[in-house]
Amino acid sequence: MTVILFTFFLIPAFSQYKYGSNFGDSVLYCLSSKSNHLYEGIDNVIELIIDGKTNPEDYILSTNNGIVFRDSLDFITIPRRIGKSRLIVSQLNGNDTLTLGFSYFNVKRVPDPMLRLDTLSFNEIDTVLKKSIIQADSLTIYFGSDIIGSENWFKIVRYNIGYFYGGFYKSFNYTGNLLNNELKYLISSLGPGKDITITIWAEGEGMLIKELPIFRWIVY
């Protein structure tokens, strides 16, 4: 009788299971983005909800994009590049660490700052109706609606408005972010299609006064 031996080679699928289960968007959430995206180069607040617990102390996060750490009760991740970020959930078990699963997040670039007239937002180079300036009360720096709290990143401390008239450059300085009557009269006196430049100086959290991009508007 001939005996035939079959040898099976089992190759573990580390590429599929190395980081545990794919949690999707059911365990990890970005609290600093309305769309659950991460943003490059800034603090992104992450909440971990697992087994009915929020950010339990015996769980840790790691990432393949930038850094992640625990700050008080929250996790913070700062991606270093746009694209994808994998956040891996592990549990501390004595001297061992058990990898449970992961979630992928899209990483986006922080939007370029816009200048806001009350609730109207305008780009660095844009066309603006004079009445939009005249009817507004203040200027603010705006990074879009998705990043929660970004409206508080910068506080305008002064600004300058200038334009060419008769071959000369006229320049006007204002303190704070309010649009006073003097400025509104100036804007109302400009002819349609006039180019103006707006230079903003702002104070940000943890930084000195910063000069932002010069805004170039055509007013009608």
Short mmCIF file of C-alpha atoms in Angstrom, two decimals:
data_model
loop_
_atom_site.label_atom_id
_atom_site.label_comp_id
_atom_site.label_asym_id
_atom_site.label_seq_id
_atom_site.Cartn_x
_atom_site.Cartn_y
_atom_site.Cartn_z
CA MET A 1 0.00 0.00 0.00
CA THR A 2 1.35 3.39 -0.97
CA VAL A 3 0.96 6.17 1.53
CA ILE A 4 0.75 9.68 0.09
CA LEU A 5 1.59 12.48 2.46
CA PHE A 6 0.16 15.93 1.91
CA THR A 7 2.08 18.85 3.34
CA PHE A 8 0.21 22.13 3.84
CA PHE A 9 2.09 25.40 4.16
CA LEU A 10 0.18 27.95 6.18
CA ILE A 11 1.28 31.48 5.49
CA PRO A 12 -0.16 33.97 7.96
CA ALA A 13 -1.79 36.97 6.30
CA PHE A 14 -0.01 39.61 8.29
CA SER A 15 -0.86 42.29 5.75
CA GLN A 16 -4.55 41.77 6.49
CA TYR A 17 -4.60 41.10 10.22
CA LYS A 18 -1.43 42.75 11.50
CA TYR A 19 -3.37 45.71 12.88
CA GLY A 20 -6.47 43.79 13.97
CA SER A 21 -9.97 44.50 12.71
CA ASN A 22 -10.89 47.48 10.57
CA PHE A 23 -13.16 49.52 12.84
CA GLY A 24 -14.22 51.87 10.05
CA ASP A 25 -15.86 54.90 11.65
CA SER A 26 -17.50 53.01 14.54
CA VAL A 27 -14.82 53.38 17.25
CA LEU A 28 -12.66 56.44 16.49
CA TYR A 29 -14.02 59.92 15.83
CA CYS A 30 -12.37 63.27 15.08
CA LEU A 31 -14.03 65.85 17.32
CA SER A 32 -12.31 68.83 15.67
CA SER A 33 -13.80 68.26 12.20
CA LYS A 34 -17.47 68.23 11.23
CA SER A 35 -16.68 65.85 8.36
CA ASN A 36 -14.55 63.50 10.51
CA HIS A 37 -11.39 64.39 8.56
CA LEU A 38 -7.92 65.12 9.90
CA TYR A 39 -5.88 68.18 8.95
CA GLU A 40 -2.17 68.28 8.27
CA GLY A 41 0.14 69.96 10.80
CA ILE A 42 -2.45 70.89 13.46
CA ASP A 43 -3.93 69.28 16.58
CA ASN A 44 -6.79 66.93 15.72
CA VAL A 45 -8.82 65.79 18.73
CA ILE A 46 -9.67 62.08 18.61
CA GLU A 47 -12.29 60.31 20.71
CA LEU A 48 -12.13 56.56 21.29
CA ILE A 49 -15.37 54.82 22.25
CA ILE A 50 -14.99 51.10 22.87
CA ASP A 51 -16.88 48.63 25.05
CA GLY A 52 -19.13 51.47 26.16
CA LYS A 53 -16.19 53.50 27.48
CA THR A 54 -14.82 56.81 26.23
CA ASN A 55 -11.01 57.15 26.04
CA PRO A 56 -10.35 54.41 28.64
CA GLU A 57 -6.95 54.74 30.33
CA ASP A 58 -5.75 51.24 29.42
CA TYR A 59 -6.03 51.93 25.68
CA ILE A 60 -3.43 53.64 23.51
CA LEU A 61 -3.32 54.89 19.93
CA SER A 62 -0.51 54.81 17.39
CA THR A 63 -0.31 56.08 13.83
CA ASN A 64 1.60 55.74 10.57
CA ASN A 65 1.33 59.46 9.81
CA GLY A 66 2.83 61.99 12.21
CA ILE A 67 2.31 61.63 15.95
CA VAL A 68 -0.48 60.79 18.37
CA PHE A 69 -0.53 61.32 22.14
CA ARG A 70 -2.93 61.61 25.03
CA ASP A 71 -3.61 65.14 26.28
CA SER A 72 -5.56 65.11 29.53
CA LEU A 73 -8.70 63.12 28.63
CA ASP A 74 -8.41 63.29 24.84
CA PHE A 75 -6.16 61.83 22.19
CA ILE A 76 -4.40 64.28 19.88
CA THR A 77 -2.93 63.40 16.50
CA ILE A 78 -0.87 65.70 14.27
CA PRO A 79 -0.45 64.26 10.75
CA ARG A 80 2.67 65.35 8.89
CA ARG A 81 1.36 64.82 5.35
CA ILE A 82 -1.93 64.89 3.46
CA GLY A 83 -3.47 61.65 2.20
CA LYS A 84 -4.37 58.86 4.61
CA SER A 85 -3.68 58.29 8.30
CA ARG A 86 -4.10 54.94 10.03
CA LEU A 87 -4.89 55.16 13.74
CA ILE A 88 -4.27 51.85 15.52
CA VAL A 89 -6.05 50.95 18.77
CA SER A 90 -4.17 48.84 21.32
CA GLN A 91 -4.95 47.74 24.87
CA LEU A 92 -2.44 47.51 27.69
CA ASN A 93 -2.56 44.09 29.37
CA GLY A 94 0.04 43.87 32.11
CA ASN A 95 3.41 44.02 30.37
CA ASP A 96 1.88 43.23 27.00
CA THR A 97 0.14 45.35 24.40
CA LEU A 98 -2.73 43.80 22.46
CA THR A 99 -3.49 45.34 19.07
CA LEU A 100 -7.26 45.39 18.54
CA GLY A 101 -7.97 47.27 15.34
CA PHE A 102 -7.62 50.44 13.33
CA SER A 103 -9.43 53.16 11.42
CA TYR A 104 -8.37 55.13 8.37
CA PHE A 105 -8.86 58.89 8.19
CA ASN A 106 -8.50 61.24 5.25
CA VAL A 107 -5.90 63.93 5.91
CA LYS A 108 -6.52 67.28 4.25
CA ARG A 109 -4.52 70.48 3.96
CA VAL A 110 -5.68 73.36 6.14
CA PRO A 111 -7.59 75.75 3.85
CA ASP A 112 -6.03 79.07 2.93
CA PRO A 113 -7.28 81.86 5.17
CA MET A 114 -10.20 83.91 3.93
CA LEU A 115 -11.30 87.32 5.10
CA ARG A 116 -14.81 87.52 6.45
CA LEU A 117 -17.13 90.51 6.45
CA ASP A 118 -19.60 89.49 9.14
CA THR A 119 -21.00 86.30 7.54
CA LEU A 120 -19.62 86.80 4.00
CA SER A 121 -16.26 85.16 3.21
CA PHE A 122 -13.83 86.26 0.49
CA ASN A 123 -10.62 84.79 -0.91
CA GLU A 124 -7.19 86.39 -1.05
CA ILE A 125 -7.97 87.58 -4.59
CA ASP A 126 -11.66 88.26 -5.07
CA THR A 127 -14.39 90.60 -6.29
CA VAL A 128 -16.39 92.35 -3.56
CA LEU A 129 -19.42 94.60 -3.67
CA LYS A 130 -18.89 97.93 -1.92
CA LYS A 131 -22.16 97.49 -0.05
CA SER A 132 -20.81 94.25 1.47
CA ILE A 133 -18.05 96.26 3.13
CA ILE A 134 -20.22 99.24 4.04
CA GLN A 135 -22.91 97.09 5.66
CA ALA A 136 -20.46 94.92 7.63
CA ASP A 137 -19.38 95.60 11.19
CA SER A 138 -16.10 93.70 11.46
CA LEU A 139 -13.35 91.68 9.79
CA THR A 140 -12.38 88.16 10.88
CA ILE A 141 -10.03 85.47 9.61
CA TYR A 142 -11.90 82.40 8.36
CA PHE A 143 -10.66 78.90 7.50
CA GLY A 144 -13.98 77.42 6.43
CA SER A 145 -16.72 75.75 8.42
CA ASP A 146 -15.32 72.23 8.80
CA ILE A 147 -12.54 72.80 11.38
CA ILE A 148 -14.29 73.37 14.69
CA GLY A 149 -12.83 76.33 16.59
CA SER A 150 -10.71 77.64 13.69
CA GLU A 151 -12.56 80.97 13.90
CA ASN A 152 -10.66 81.55 17.15
CA TRP A 153 -7.18 80.83 15.80
CA PHE A 154 -6.41 84.47 15.02
CA LYS A 155 -7.59 87.77 16.43
CA ILE A 156 -7.10 90.77 14.16
CA VAL A 157 -5.21 93.52 15.99
CA ARG A 158 -4.83 95.97 13.11
CA TYR A 159 -5.23 96.23 9.36
CA ASN A 160 -4.29 98.48 6.47
CA ILE A 161 -6.23 99.37 3.33
CA GLY A 162 -4.49 100.89 0.34
CA TYR A 163 -4.97 101.68 -3.33
CA PHE A 164 -3.42 103.69 -6.15
CA TYR A 165 -4.89 107.08 -6.98
CA GLY A 166 -3.42 109.49 -9.54
CA GLY A 167 -0.13 107.61 -9.66
CA PHE A 168 0.28 107.64 -5.86
CA TYR A 169 -0.38 104.88 -3.35
CA LYS A 170 -2.76 105.92 -0.59
CA SER A 171 -2.66 103.93 2.64
CA PHE A 172 -4.94 103.92 5.69
CA ASN A 173 -4.32 102.16 9.01
CA TYR A 174 -6.98 100.93 11.45
CA THR A 175 -6.72 99.40 14.91
CA GLY A 176 -8.68 96.29 15.85
CA ASN A 177 -11.07 94.53 13.51
CA LEU A 178 -14.05 96.92 13.41
CA LEU A 179 -15.10 98.72 10.24
CA ASN A 180 -15.68 102.33 11.30
CA ASN A 181 -17.58 105.07 9.49
CA GLU A 182 -14.37 106.66 8.21
CA LEU A 183 -13.48 103.45 6.38
CA LYS A 184 -17.00 103.00 5.02
CA TYR A 185 -17.00 106.54 3.64
CA LEU A 186 -13.64 105.82 2.00
CA ILE A 187 -14.99 102.67 0.33
CA SER A 188 -18.17 104.42 -0.84
CA SER A 189 -16.08 107.11 -2.57
CA LEU A 190 -14.14 104.63 -4.70
CA GLY A 191 -15.05 104.21 -8.35
CA PRO A 192 -16.32 100.82 -9.60
CA GLY A 193 -13.62 98.28 -10.43
CA LYS A 194 -11.11 99.79 -8.02
CA ASP A 195 -8.31 97.52 -6.81
CA ILE A 196 -7.66 97.68 -3.08
CA THR A 197 -5.21 95.78 -0.91
CA ILE A 198 -5.96 94.74 2.66
CA THR A 199 -3.06 93.81 4.92
CA ILE A 200 -3.97 92.05 8.16
CA TRP A 201 -1.95 91.70 11.35
CA ALA A 202 -3.33 89.13 13.76
CA GLU A 203 -2.46 87.58 17.07
CA GLY A 204 -2.68 83.80 17.28
CA GLU A 205 -2.67 81.37 20.16
CA GLY A 206 0.88 80.75 21.32
CA MET A 207 2.45 83.00 18.69
CA LEU A 208 3.41 86.61 18.22
CA ILE A 209 1.50 88.99 15.98
CA LYS A 210 1.49 87.45 12.53
CA GLU A 211 1.12 89.15 9.18
CA LEU A 212 -1.28 87.15 7.02
CA PRO A 213 -1.44 87.14 3.20
CA ILE A 214 -2.24 90.46 1.55
CA PHE A 215 -5.79 90.39 0.24
CA ARG A 216 -6.38 91.97 -3.16
CA TRP A 217 -9.96 92.84 -3.88
CA ILE A 218 -11.72 94.52 -6.79
CA VAL A 219 -14.64 96.52 -5.41
CA TYR A 220 -17.79 97.41 -7.33
#
